């Protein structure tokens, strides 16, 4: 989605030349965008937005994306938000390799909508099992600044974000919320598992943007303890093939501190009987 001029309050980005990506290491939507930039061998300038410090809710960043989300792509001063639209823009700029093949156009559009709809579920499972958060760590003043920025919560996407942070601020990330989100992924992976039978990629014989989107989800969920191999062996085989490629690995690369933090979180869940398998019950 190309951002309307009136929403760009941080006007300096209008003068940016070339490709600029506002992103964060562990943001799944940023990971998706970085893999595509790698596959298309595009040069880009990084702007790191530290989500752990709520930098995405600073007025400066809200002047670039009023939804307060990464990634944001700026291409010669034109601001694009929403990762799936960013991926389409990258396909337009650099058509090779083709990641949106024309014969799968309608299907890709539907699967990307489904993937976007699952984003809050991924966040629920990530916060709880990868980052060991049972409560929101977003400071109240950052949430208030976000709530009151621009036209408030008139945008339904922003409304959804605020509802998520209000809910986890109030209730935390409950076992029940985790089970509901996990079931949605189980359904989706079961479908992919069946569809992959005999094919190397999710839509058949060629790599598409849907493989990249679901690779990122599978990677994250495996980190959280989701039993992909046990429940969905075809998905595991497909995942392993992509996971060996440098464009994918670079796109999701984590620092050694982050890896150590994720491993320590897993150990703590094992010691307290609060792993993914124990909470979800499968
Ligand atoms: N629909 C959006 C979702 C983007 C999104 O949720 N980004 C996350 C990181 S993956 C974010 O910026 N979160 C900030 C926060 O939770 O405060 C897209 O596809 O770009």
Tab-separated table of C-alpha atoms and ligand atoms in Angstrom:
chain	number	residue	atom	x	y	z
A	1	UNK	CA	0.000	0.000	0.000
A	2	UNK	CA	1.459	3.302	-1.049
A	3	UNK	CA	1.099	5.735	1.824
A	4	UNK	CA	-0.916	8.921	1.174
A	5	UNK	CA	1.152	12.100	1.203
A	6	UNK	CA	-0.888	13.640	4.041
A	7	UNK	CA	0.062	10.716	6.331
A	8	UNK	CA	3.799	11.201	5.835
A	9	UNK	CA	4.641	13.630	8.609
A	10	UNK	CA	8.334	12.692	8.749
A	11	UNK	CA	8.982	14.476	5.496
A	12	UNK	CA	12.697	13.704	5.261
A	13	UNK	CA	11.951	10.237	3.832
A	14	UNK	CA	10.558	11.883	0.694
A	15	UNK	CA	14.153	12.786	-0.214
A	16	UNK	CA	15.519	9.251	0.187
A	17	UNK	CA	17.053	7.855	-2.966
A	18	UNK	CA	17.089	4.156	-3.838
A	19	UNK	CA	15.624	1.425	-1.656
A	20	UNK	CA	15.366	1.858	2.105
A	21	UNK	CA	13.872	-0.679	4.483
A	22	UNK	CA	12.725	0.139	8.014
A	23	UNK	CA	12.947	-3.209	9.753
A	24	UNK	CA	13.776	-5.227	12.869
A	25	UNK	CA	15.756	-8.473	13.254
A	26	UNK	CA	13.059	-10.716	14.698
A	27	UNK	CA	10.091	-9.172	12.894
A	28	UNK	CA	8.619	-11.919	10.718
A	29	UNK	CA	7.364	-9.449	8.116
A	30	UNK	CA	10.822	-7.859	7.959
A	31	UNK	CA	12.351	-11.323	7.548
A	32	UNK	CA	10.058	-12.019	4.607
A	33	UNK	CA	11.081	-8.745	2.958
A	34	UNK	CA	14.799	-9.337	3.558
A	35	UNK	CA	14.634	-12.815	1.989
A	36	UNK	CA	12.997	-11.355	-1.122
A	37	UNK	CA	15.591	-8.552	-1.301
A	38	UNK	CA	18.290	-11.248	-1.095
A	39	UNK	CA	16.719	-13.480	-3.737
A	40	UNK	CA	16.343	-10.546	-6.095
A	41	UNK	CA	19.862	-9.319	-5.272
A	42	UNK	CA	18.640	-5.801	-4.580
A	43	UNK	CA	20.847	-3.300	-2.745
A	44	UNK	CA	19.048	-1.512	0.087
A	45	UNK	CA	19.741	0.763	3.001
A	46	UNK	CA	18.697	-0.484	6.423
A	47	UNK	CA	16.936	1.629	9.064
A	48	UNK	CA	16.751	-0.369	12.246
A	49	UNK	CA	13.616	0.195	14.324
A	50	UNK	CA	14.097	-1.365	17.729
A	51	UNK	CA	10.700	-2.871	18.545
A	52	UNK	CA	11.975	-4.005	21.959
A	53	UNK	CA	12.318	-0.306	22.852
A	54	UNK	CA	8.951	0.584	21.214
A	55	UNK	CA	10.813	2.740	18.662
A	56	UNK	CA	7.921	1.946	16.318
A	57	UNK	CA	5.633	4.003	18.550
A	58	UNK	CA	7.870	7.099	18.515
A	59	UNK	CA	6.318	10.114	16.791
A	60	UNK	CA	9.156	10.140	14.229
A	61	UNK	CA	8.358	6.607	13.047
A	62	UNK	CA	4.577	7.121	13.232
A	63	UNK	CA	5.198	9.928	10.731
A	64	UNK	CA	6.490	7.241	8.344
A	65	UNK	CA	3.961	4.522	9.138
A	66	UNK	CA	0.926	5.659	11.149
A	67	UNK	CA	0.156	1.955	11.729
A	68	UNK	CA	3.348	1.821	13.812
A	69	UNK	CA	4.532	-1.381	12.151
A	70	UNK	CA	7.626	-2.599	10.359
A	71	UNK	CA	8.577	-3.192	7.646
A	72	UNK	CA	8.293	0.002	5.620
A	73	UNK	CA	9.876	0.303	2.195
A	74	UNK	CA	10.836	3.682	0.791
A	75	UNK	CA	11.639	3.528	-2.899
A	76	UNK	CA	12.970	6.836	-4.235
A	77	UNK	CA	10.891	8.759	-1.699
A	78	UNK	CA	7.688	6.719	-2.205
A	79	UNK	CA	6.567	5.101	1.050
A	80	UNK	CA	5.112	1.576	0.986
A	81	UNK	CA	3.650	-0.129	4.047
A	82	UNK	CA	2.192	-3.640	4.556
A	83	UNK	CA	4.739	-6.350	3.914
A	84	UNK	CA	2.731	-8.193	1.275
A	85	UNK	CA	2.365	-4.990	-0.724
A	86	UNK	CA	6.090	-4.329	-0.225
A	87	UNK	CA	6.793	-7.772	-1.708
A	88	UNK	CA	4.671	-6.890	-4.730
A	89	UNK	CA	6.573	-3.623	-5.142
A	90	UNK	CA	9.881	-5.548	-5.049
A	91	UNK	CA	8.525	-7.912	-7.710
A	92	UNK	CA	7.664	-4.886	-9.864
A	93	UNK	CA	11.133	-3.351	-9.458
A	94	UNK	CA	13.016	-6.637	-9.950
A	95	UNK	CA	10.909	-9.261	-11.766
A	96	UNK	CA	13.593	-11.962	-11.559
A	97	UNK	CA	13.355	-14.498	-10.053
A	98	UNK	CA	9.590	-14.516	-10.494
A	99	UNK	CA	7.956	-14.962	-7.092
A	100	UNK	CA	4.400	-14.058	-8.134
A	101	UNK	CA	3.895	-16.326	-11.173
A	102	UNK	CA	0.921	-15.227	-13.271
A	103	UNK	CA	-0.654	-18.695	-13.311
A	104	UNK	CA	-0.988	-18.607	-9.512
A	105	UNK	CA	-2.039	-14.961	-9.182
A	106	UNK	CA	-5.483	-15.497	-7.628
A	107	UNK	CA	-4.302	-18.230	-5.291
A	108	UNK	CA	-1.320	-16.171	-4.140
A	109	UNK	CA	-3.580	-13.209	-3.353
A	110	UNK	CA	-5.832	-15.439	-1.205
A	111	UNK	CA	-2.951	-17.134	0.613
A	112	UNK	CA	-1.288	-13.798	1.378
A	113	UNK	CA	-4.510	-12.522	2.906
A	114	UNK	CA	-4.716	-15.676	5.019
A	115	UNK	CA	-1.078	-15.275	6.074
A	116	UNK	CA	-1.632	-11.645	7.060
A	117	UNK	CA	-4.738	-12.619	9.039
A	118	UNK	CA	-2.615	-15.096	11.033
A	119	UNK	CA	-0.067	-12.485	11.995
A	120	UNK	CA	-1.486	-11.687	15.435
A	121	UNK	CA	-1.645	-15.452	16.118
A	122	UNK	CA	2.028	-15.757	15.237
A	123	UNK	CA	2.761	-12.837	17.546
A	124	UNK	CA	0.792	-14.482	20.368
A	125	UNK	CA	2.814	-17.710	20.063
A	126	UNK	CA	6.124	-15.876	19.537
A	127	UNK	CA	5.700	-13.621	22.544
A	128	UNK	CA	4.789	-16.531	24.788
A	129	UNK	CA	7.180	-19.274	23.625
A	130	UNK	CA	10.059	-17.595	21.782
A	131	UNK	CA	10.405	-14.431	23.851
A	132	UNK	CA	8.959	-15.830	27.116
A	133	UNK	CA	6.592	-12.941	27.617
A	134	UNK	CA	3.367	-13.598	29.381
A	135	UNK	CA	2.607	-9.880	29.678
A	136	UNK	CA	2.961	-6.876	27.392
A	137	UNK	CA	6.318	-5.134	27.609
A	138	UNK	CA	5.126	-2.112	25.651
A	139	UNK	CA	5.321	0.950	27.955
A	140	UNK	CA	1.884	2.496	28.638
A	141	UNK	CA	3.015	5.896	27.317
A	142	UNK	CA	4.135	4.343	23.995
A	143	UNK	CA	0.716	2.716	23.587
A	144	UNK	CA	-1.034	6.002	24.426
A	145	UNK	CA	1.100	7.924	21.950
A	146	UNK	CA	0.231	5.347	19.309
A	147	UNK	CA	-3.473	5.402	20.214
A	148	UNK	CA	-3.678	9.187	19.904
A	149	UNK	CA	-1.485	9.659	16.834
A	150	UNK	CA	-3.130	10.974	13.635
A	151	UNK	CA	-6.755	9.988	13.263
A	152	UNK	CA	-6.683	7.752	16.334
A	153	UNK	CA	-8.055	4.263	15.751
A	154	UNK	CA	-10.132	5.030	12.635
A	155	UNK	CA	-7.919	2.615	10.655
A	156	UNK	CA	-9.205	-0.964	11.273
A	157	UNK	CA	-5.642	-2.365	11.151
A	158	UNK	CA	-4.540	0.057	13.853
A	159	UNK	CA	-7.668	-0.762	15.853
A	160	UNK	CA	-6.645	-4.441	15.775
A	161	UNK	CA	-3.141	-3.589	17.040
A	162	UNK	CA	-4.524	-1.501	19.895
A	163	UNK	CA	-7.022	-4.245	20.807
A	164	UNK	CA	-4.149	-6.779	20.949
A	165	UNK	CA	-2.004	-4.618	23.237
A	166	UNK	CA	-4.977	-3.626	25.425
A	167	UNK	CA	-5.896	-7.303	25.789
A	168	UNK	CA	-2.416	-8.543	26.663
A	169	UNK	CA	-1.907	-5.529	28.953
A	170	UNK	CA	-5.044	-6.631	30.822
A	171	UNK	CA	-4.992	-10.447	30.659
A	172	UNK	CA	-1.457	-11.315	29.547
A	173	UNK	CA	-0.975	-14.032	26.937
A	174	UNK	CA	-3.285	-16.666	28.323
A	175	UNK	CA	-3.105	-20.426	27.792
A	176	UNK	CA	-6.480	-20.205	26.095
A	177	UNK	CA	-5.269	-17.548	23.611
A	178	UNK	CA	-2.237	-19.739	22.867
A	179	UNK	CA	-4.432	-22.788	22.166
A	180	UNK	CA	-6.703	-20.862	19.803
A	181	UNK	CA	-3.725	-19.498	17.829
A	182	UNK	CA	-1.925	-22.853	17.754
A	183	UNK	CA	-5.019	-24.607	16.321
A	184	UNK	CA	-5.126	-22.171	13.411
A	185	UNK	CA	-1.540	-23.044	12.496
A	186	UNK	CA	-2.230	-26.730	12.893
A	187	UNK	CA	-5.059	-26.474	10.356
A	188	UNK	CA	-2.949	-24.484	7.910
A	189	UNK	CA	0.091	-26.762	8.201
A	190	UNK	CA	-2.081	-29.869	7.815
A	191	UNK	CA	-3.356	-28.437	4.543
A	192	UNK	CA	0.180	-27.609	3.351
A	193	UNK	CA	1.365	-31.057	4.388
A	194	UNK	CA	-1.229	-32.681	2.157
A	195	UNK	CA	-0.605	-30.312	-0.723
A	196	UNK	CA	3.170	-30.843	-0.583
A	197	UNK	CA	2.843	-34.598	-1.171
A	198	UNK	CA	5.018	-35.164	-4.270
A	199	UNK	CA	5.800	-31.461	-4.876
A	200	UNK	CA	8.893	-29.514	-3.878
A	201	UNK	CA	7.097	-26.207	-3.154
A	202	UNK	CA	3.811	-25.136	-1.609
A	203	UNK	CA	2.147	-24.237	-4.898
A	204	UNK	CA	3.791	-26.998	-6.931
A	205	UNK	CA	7.008	-27.071	-8.928
A	206	UNK	CA	8.339	-23.543	-8.458
A	207	UNK	CA	9.314	-21.361	-5.547
A	208	UNK	CA	6.778	-18.580	-4.950
A	209	UNK	CA	6.229	-15.842	-2.444
A	210	UNK	CA	3.991	-18.249	-0.494
A	211	UNK	CA	7.011	-20.461	0.265
A	212	UNK	CA	8.863	-17.447	1.634
A	213	UNK	CA	5.944	-16.310	3.778
A	214	UNK	CA	5.381	-19.775	5.260
A	215	UNK	CA	9.103	-20.497	5.661
A	216	UNK	CA	9.264	-17.516	8.023
A	217	UNK	CA	6.208	-18.728	9.957
A	218	UNK	CA	7.572	-22.289	10.168
A	219	UNK	CA	10.973	-21.061	11.347
A	220	UNK	CA	9.427	-18.975	14.094
A	221	UNK	CA	7.026	-21.656	15.257
A	222	UNK	CA	9.784	-24.290	15.343
A	223	UNK	CA	11.786	-21.911	17.565
A	224	UNK	CA	8.779	-21.777	19.861
A	225	UNK	CA	8.577	-25.577	20.053
A	226	UNK	CA	5.802	-26.253	17.516
A	227	UNK	CA	6.275	-29.939	16.519
A	228	UNK	CA	6.412	-29.455	12.730
A	229	UNK	CA	8.429	-32.619	12.145
A	230	UNK	CA	6.143	-34.817	14.231
A	231	UNK	CA	2.832	-33.505	12.893
A	232	UNK	CA	3.627	-32.423	9.357
A	233	UNK	CA	6.584	-34.392	7.910
A	234	UNK	CA	6.194	-33.086	4.345
A	235	UNK	CA	6.288	-29.544	5.682
A	236	UNK	CA	9.441	-30.398	7.638
A	237	UNK	CA	11.177	-31.734	4.477
A	238	UNK	CA	10.157	-28.652	2.503
A	239	UNK	CA	11.329	-26.423	5.357
A	240	UNK	CA	14.742	-28.122	5.557
A	241	UNK	CA	15.341	-27.589	1.834
A	242	UNK	CA	14.719	-23.846	2.107
A	243	UNK	CA	16.541	-23.528	5.415
A	244	UNK	CA	19.780	-24.627	3.737
A	245	UNK	CA	19.802	-21.647	1.344
A	246	UNK	CA	21.865	-18.585	2.153
A	247	UNK	CA	19.220	-16.076	0.978
A	248	UNK	CA	16.820	-17.544	3.523
A	249	UNK	CA	19.328	-17.898	6.332
A	250	UNK	CA	20.631	-14.341	5.888
A	251	UNK	CA	17.087	-12.992	5.857
A	252	UNK	CA	16.260	-14.468	9.248
A	253	UNK	CA	19.750	-14.252	10.804
A	254	UNK	CA	19.725	-13.749	14.565
A	255	UNK	CA	22.561	-12.463	16.718
A	256	UNK	CA	24.252	-14.941	19.059
A	257	UNK	CA	22.685	-13.016	22.009
A	258	UNK	CA	19.214	-13.566	20.590
A	259	UNK	CA	19.900	-17.256	19.957
A	260	UNK	CA	21.157	-17.650	23.528
A	261	UNK	CA	18.090	-15.830	24.859
A	262	UNK	CA	15.736	-18.102	22.887
A	263	UNK	CA	17.568	-21.241	24.131
A	264	UNK	CA	17.438	-19.988	27.743
A	265	UNK	CA	13.704	-19.292	27.398
A	266	UNK	CA	13.141	-22.840	26.141
A	267	UNK	CA	15.091	-24.299	29.094
A	268	UNK	CA	13.072	-22.246	31.531
A	269	UNK	CA	9.821	-23.504	29.952
A	270	UNK	CA	11.076	-27.100	30.206
A	271	UNK	CA	11.924	-26.638	33.875
A	272	UNK	CA	8.529	-25.141	34.683
A	273	UNK	CA	6.396	-27.457	32.523
A	274	UNK	CA	5.240	-24.578	30.321
A	275	UNK	CA	6.529	-25.637	26.899
A	276	UNK	CA	4.422	-25.278	23.756
A	277	UNK	CA	3.524	-29.010	23.841
A	278	UNK	CA	2.526	-28.885	27.509
A	279	UNK	CA	0.306	-25.828	27.149
A	280	UNK	CA	-1.295	-26.779	23.844
A	281	UNK	CA	-1.642	-30.460	24.718
A	282	UNK	CA	-0.397	-31.924	21.420
B	1	LIG	N1	0.182	-6.476	8.262
B	1	LIG	C1	1.475	-5.954	8.593
B	1	LIG	C2	1.924	-6.535	9.917
B	1	LIG	C3	3.239	-5.930	10.330
B	1	LIG	C4	3.569	-6.219	11.778
B	1	LIG	O1	2.707	-6.643	12.569
B	1	LIG	N2	4.827	-5.978	12.115
B	1	LIG	C5	5.285	-6.261	13.448
B	1	LIG	C6	6.615	-6.966	13.393
B	1	LIG	S1	6.475	-8.487	12.513
B	1	LIG	C7	5.470	-4.962	14.207
B	1	LIG	O2	5.911	-3.973	13.681
B	1	LIG	N3	5.099	-4.976	15.491
B	1	LIG	C8	5.204	-3.834	16.315
B	1	LIG	C9	4.504	-4.023	17.621
B	1	LIG	O3	3.983	-5.109	17.873
B	1	LIG	O4	4.466	-3.045	18.385
B	1	LIG	C10	2.487	-6.266	7.502
B	1	LIG	O5	2.333	-7.310	6.857
B	1	LIG	O6	3.412	-5.476	7.284
